[in-house]
Short mmCIF file of C-alpha atoms in Angstrom, two decimals:
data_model
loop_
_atom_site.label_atom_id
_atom_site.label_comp_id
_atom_site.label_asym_id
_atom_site.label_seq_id
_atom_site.Cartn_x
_atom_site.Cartn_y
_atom_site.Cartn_z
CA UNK A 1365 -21.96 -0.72 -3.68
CA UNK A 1366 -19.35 -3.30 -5.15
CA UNK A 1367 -16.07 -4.51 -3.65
CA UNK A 1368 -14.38 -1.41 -5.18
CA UNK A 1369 -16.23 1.28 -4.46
CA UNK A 1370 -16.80 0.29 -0.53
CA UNK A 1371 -13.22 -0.02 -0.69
CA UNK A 1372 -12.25 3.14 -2.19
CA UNK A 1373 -14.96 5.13 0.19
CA UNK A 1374 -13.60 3.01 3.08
CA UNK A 1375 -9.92 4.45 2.70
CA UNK A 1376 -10.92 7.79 1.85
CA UNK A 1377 -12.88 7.97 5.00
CA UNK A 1378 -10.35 5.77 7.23
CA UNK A 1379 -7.58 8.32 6.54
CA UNK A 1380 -9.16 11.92 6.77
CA UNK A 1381 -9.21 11.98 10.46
CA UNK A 1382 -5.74 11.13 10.58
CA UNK A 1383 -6.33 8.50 13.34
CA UNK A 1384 -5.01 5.38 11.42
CA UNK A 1385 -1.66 4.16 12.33
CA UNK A 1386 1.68 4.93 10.78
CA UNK A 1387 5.08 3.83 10.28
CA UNK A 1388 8.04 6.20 11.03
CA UNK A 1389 10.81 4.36 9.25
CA UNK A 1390 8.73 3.51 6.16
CA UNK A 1391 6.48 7.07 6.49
CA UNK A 1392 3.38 5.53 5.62
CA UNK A 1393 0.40 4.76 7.02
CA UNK A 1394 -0.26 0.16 6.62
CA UNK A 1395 -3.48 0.28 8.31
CA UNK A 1396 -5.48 1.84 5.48
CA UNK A 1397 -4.27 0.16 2.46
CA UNK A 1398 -4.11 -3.36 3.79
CA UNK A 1399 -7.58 -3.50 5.89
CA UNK A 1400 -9.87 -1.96 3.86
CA UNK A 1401 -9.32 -4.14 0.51
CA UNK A 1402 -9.70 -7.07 2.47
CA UNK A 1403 -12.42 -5.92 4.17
CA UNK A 1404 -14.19 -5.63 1.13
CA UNK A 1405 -13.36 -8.59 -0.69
CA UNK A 1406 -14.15 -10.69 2.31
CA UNK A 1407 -17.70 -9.64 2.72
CA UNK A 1408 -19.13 -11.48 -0.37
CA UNK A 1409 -16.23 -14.14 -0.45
CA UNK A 1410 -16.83 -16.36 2.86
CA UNK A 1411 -12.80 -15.98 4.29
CA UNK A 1412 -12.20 -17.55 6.99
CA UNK A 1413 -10.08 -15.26 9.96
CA UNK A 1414 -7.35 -16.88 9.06
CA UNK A 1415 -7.52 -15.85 5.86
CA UNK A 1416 -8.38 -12.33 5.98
CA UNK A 1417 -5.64 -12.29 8.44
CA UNK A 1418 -2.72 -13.26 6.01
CA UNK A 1419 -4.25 -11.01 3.11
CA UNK A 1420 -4.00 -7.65 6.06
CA UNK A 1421 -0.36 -8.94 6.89
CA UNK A 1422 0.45 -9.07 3.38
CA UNK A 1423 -0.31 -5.56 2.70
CA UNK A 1424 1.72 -4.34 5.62
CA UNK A 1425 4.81 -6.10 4.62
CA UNK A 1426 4.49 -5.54 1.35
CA UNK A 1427 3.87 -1.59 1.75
CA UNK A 1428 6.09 -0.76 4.92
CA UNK A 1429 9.45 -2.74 3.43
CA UNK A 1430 9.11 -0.80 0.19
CA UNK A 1431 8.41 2.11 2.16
CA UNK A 1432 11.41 1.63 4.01
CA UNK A 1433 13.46 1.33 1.19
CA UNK A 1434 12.50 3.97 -1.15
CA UNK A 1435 13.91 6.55 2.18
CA UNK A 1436 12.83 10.15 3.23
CA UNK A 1437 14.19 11.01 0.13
CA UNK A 1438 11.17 9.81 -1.53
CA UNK A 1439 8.64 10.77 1.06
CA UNK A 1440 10.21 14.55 1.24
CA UNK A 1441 7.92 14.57 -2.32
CA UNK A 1442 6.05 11.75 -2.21
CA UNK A 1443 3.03 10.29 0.26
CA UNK A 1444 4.58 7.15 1.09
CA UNK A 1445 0.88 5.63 1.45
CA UNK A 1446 0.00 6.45 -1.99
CA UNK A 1447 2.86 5.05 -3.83
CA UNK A 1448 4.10 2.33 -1.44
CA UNK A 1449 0.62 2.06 -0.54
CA UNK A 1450 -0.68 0.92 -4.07
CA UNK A 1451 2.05 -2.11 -3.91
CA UNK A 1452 1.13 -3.13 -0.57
CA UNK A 1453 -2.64 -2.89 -1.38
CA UNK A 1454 -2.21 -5.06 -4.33
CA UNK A 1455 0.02 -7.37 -1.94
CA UNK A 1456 -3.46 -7.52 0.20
CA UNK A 1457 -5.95 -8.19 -2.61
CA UNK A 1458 -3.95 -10.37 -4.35
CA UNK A 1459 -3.70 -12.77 -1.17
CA UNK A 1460 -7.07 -12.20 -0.13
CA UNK A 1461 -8.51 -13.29 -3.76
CA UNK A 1462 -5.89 -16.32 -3.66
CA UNK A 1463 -3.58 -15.28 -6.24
CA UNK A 1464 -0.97 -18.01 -7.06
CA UNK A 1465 3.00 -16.90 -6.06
CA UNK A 1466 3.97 -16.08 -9.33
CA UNK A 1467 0.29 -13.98 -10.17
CA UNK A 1468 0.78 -11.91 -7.20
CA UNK A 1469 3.81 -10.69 -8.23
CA UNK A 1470 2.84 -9.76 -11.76
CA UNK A 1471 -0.15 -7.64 -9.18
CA UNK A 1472 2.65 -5.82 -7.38
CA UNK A 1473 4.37 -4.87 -10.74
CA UNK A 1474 1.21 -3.78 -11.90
CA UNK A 1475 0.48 -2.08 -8.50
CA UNK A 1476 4.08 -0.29 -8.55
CA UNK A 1477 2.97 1.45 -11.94
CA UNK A 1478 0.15 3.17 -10.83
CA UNK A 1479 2.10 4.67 -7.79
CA UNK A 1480 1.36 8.11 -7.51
CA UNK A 1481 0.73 11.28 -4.46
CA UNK A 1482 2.31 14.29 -4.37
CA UNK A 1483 2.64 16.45 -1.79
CA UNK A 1484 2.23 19.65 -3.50
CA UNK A 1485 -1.18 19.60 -2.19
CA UNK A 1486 -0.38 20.36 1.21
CA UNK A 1487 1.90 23.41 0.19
CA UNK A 1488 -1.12 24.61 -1.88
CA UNK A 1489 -3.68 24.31 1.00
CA UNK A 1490 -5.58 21.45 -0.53
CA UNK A 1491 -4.62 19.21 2.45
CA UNK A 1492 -8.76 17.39 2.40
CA UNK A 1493 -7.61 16.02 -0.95
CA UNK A 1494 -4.87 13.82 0.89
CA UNK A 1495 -7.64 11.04 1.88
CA UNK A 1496 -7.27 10.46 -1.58
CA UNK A 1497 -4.26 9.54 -1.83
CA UNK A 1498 -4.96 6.07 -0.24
CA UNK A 1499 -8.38 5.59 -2.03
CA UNK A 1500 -6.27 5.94 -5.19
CA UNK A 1501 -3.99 3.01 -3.65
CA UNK A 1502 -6.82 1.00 -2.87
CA UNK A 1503 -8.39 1.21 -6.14
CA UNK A 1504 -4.92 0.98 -8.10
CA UNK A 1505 -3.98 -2.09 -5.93
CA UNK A 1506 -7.52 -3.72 -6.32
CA UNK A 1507 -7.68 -3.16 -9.82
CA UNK A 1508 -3.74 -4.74 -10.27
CA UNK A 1509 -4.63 -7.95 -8.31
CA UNK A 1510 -7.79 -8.26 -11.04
CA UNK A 1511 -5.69 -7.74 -13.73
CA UNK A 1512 -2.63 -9.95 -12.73
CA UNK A 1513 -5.78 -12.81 -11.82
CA UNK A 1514 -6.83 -12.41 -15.64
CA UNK A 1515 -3.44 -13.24 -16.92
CA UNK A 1516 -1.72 -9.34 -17.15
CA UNK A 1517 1.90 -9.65 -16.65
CA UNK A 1518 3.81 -6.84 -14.74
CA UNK A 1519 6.88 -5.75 -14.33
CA UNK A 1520 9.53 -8.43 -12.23
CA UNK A 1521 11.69 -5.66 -11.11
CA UNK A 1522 9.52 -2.95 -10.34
CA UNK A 1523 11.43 -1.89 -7.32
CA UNK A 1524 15.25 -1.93 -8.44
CA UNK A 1525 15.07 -2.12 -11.89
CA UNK A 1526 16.45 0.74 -14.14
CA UNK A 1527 13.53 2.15 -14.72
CA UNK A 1528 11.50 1.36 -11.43
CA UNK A 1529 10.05 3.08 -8.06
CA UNK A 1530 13.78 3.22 -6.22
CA UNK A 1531 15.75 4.70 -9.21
CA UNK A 1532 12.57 7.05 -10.44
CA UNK A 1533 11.24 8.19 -7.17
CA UNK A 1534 13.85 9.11 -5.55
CA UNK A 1535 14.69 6.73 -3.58
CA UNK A 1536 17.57 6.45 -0.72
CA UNK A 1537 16.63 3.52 1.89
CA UNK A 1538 17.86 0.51 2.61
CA UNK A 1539 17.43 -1.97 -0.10
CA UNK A 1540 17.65 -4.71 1.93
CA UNK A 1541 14.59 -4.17 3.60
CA UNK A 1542 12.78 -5.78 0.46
CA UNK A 1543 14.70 -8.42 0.91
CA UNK A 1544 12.61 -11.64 2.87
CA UNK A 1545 9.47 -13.22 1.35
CA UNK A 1546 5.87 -13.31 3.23
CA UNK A 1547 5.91 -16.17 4.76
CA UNK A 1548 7.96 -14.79 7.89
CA UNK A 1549 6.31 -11.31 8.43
CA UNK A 1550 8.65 -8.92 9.93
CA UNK A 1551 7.03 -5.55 10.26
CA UNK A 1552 3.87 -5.90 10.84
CA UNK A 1553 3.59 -5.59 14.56
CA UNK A 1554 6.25 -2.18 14.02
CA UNK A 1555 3.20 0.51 13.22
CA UNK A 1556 2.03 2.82 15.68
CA UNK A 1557 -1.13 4.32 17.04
CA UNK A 1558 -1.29 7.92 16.79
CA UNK A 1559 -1.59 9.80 20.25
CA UNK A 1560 -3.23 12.44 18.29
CA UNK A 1561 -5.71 12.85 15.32
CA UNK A 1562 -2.81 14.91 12.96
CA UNK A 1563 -0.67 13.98 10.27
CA UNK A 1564 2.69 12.14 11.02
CA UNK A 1565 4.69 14.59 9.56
CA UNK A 1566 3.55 16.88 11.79
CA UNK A 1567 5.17 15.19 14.71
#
């Protein structure tokens, strides 16, 4: 199995137990789209700790201060993990395949256009197709980092720009909570560990 397919399965199967952490003020969960990228890029890539370290912490920055900004607005319709998540997972390969500054952020505009996850399913009783909804990320993210590493450009200002995540999806956080850049991590030591194996939202 390739990089992107151990990946995928990886986040599909991290999430449907709903043990992995969360994040109540950005209502996502970091764990899932940050590790399991990296994960699989590392194994045939030879990064060091360090390394694999700053590409996880990227992810969870990236994901949980957009998450925090697009609001419960936003996550009243839309899984936080899925949409947030795909940014933050491209955040996470990007690093871990050493993306210069200016690629990786032409991976999270790239990222930010294939967020997606409704929550529809879960009023229709298909609640097992959820774990998708960070595979999707995963893959989207993945697949943006590639792209942005072969020379795609993407969008500058896909968080606050007229036609971006915040204004299209609803969004009603804090925009200053994208505000900082990755080399001071801020939120990454904020997610929780579930007491119980059930969805945050339940709580």
């Amino acid at each position: 199995m390739n990089a992107n397919g151990a990946a995928f399965a990886n986040a599909a199967i991290a999430h449907i137990r709903e043990i992995d952490d969360a994040h109540r003020a950005a209502m996502l969960h970091p764990g899932v789209v940050s590790v399991t990228p990296v994960l699989a890029l590392a194994a045939g890539a030879g990064m060091t700790q360090r390394q694999v370290a700053d590409a996880v912490i990227a992810g969870y920055e990236v994901s949980l201060r957009l998450g925090e900004a697009l609001g419960a607005r936003h996550a009243a319709g839309f899984h936080a993990t899925a949409t947030a998540g795909a940014v933050g997972a491209a955040a996470a390969s990007g690093v871990a395949m050493g993306l210069t500054p200016a690629m990786l952020h032409h991976a999270l505009g790239i990222g930010a256009t294939q967020a997606a996850g409704l929550w529809q399913l879960v009023d229709d009783d298909a609640h097992e197709a959820k774990s998708l909804h960070p595979a999707f990320a995963v893959r989207n993210g993945m697949a943006a980092a590639y792209a942005a590493r072969a020379g795609l450009p993407g969008a500058q200002r896909f968080a606050t720009g007229s036609r971006g995540l915040y204004r299209l999806l609803a969004g009603d956080g804090p925009l200053d909570a994208l505000d900082g850049g990755l080399d001071a991590p801020e939120r990454v030591n904020t997610a929780t560990i579930k007491a119980w194996p059930s969805c945050t939202r339940a709580g």
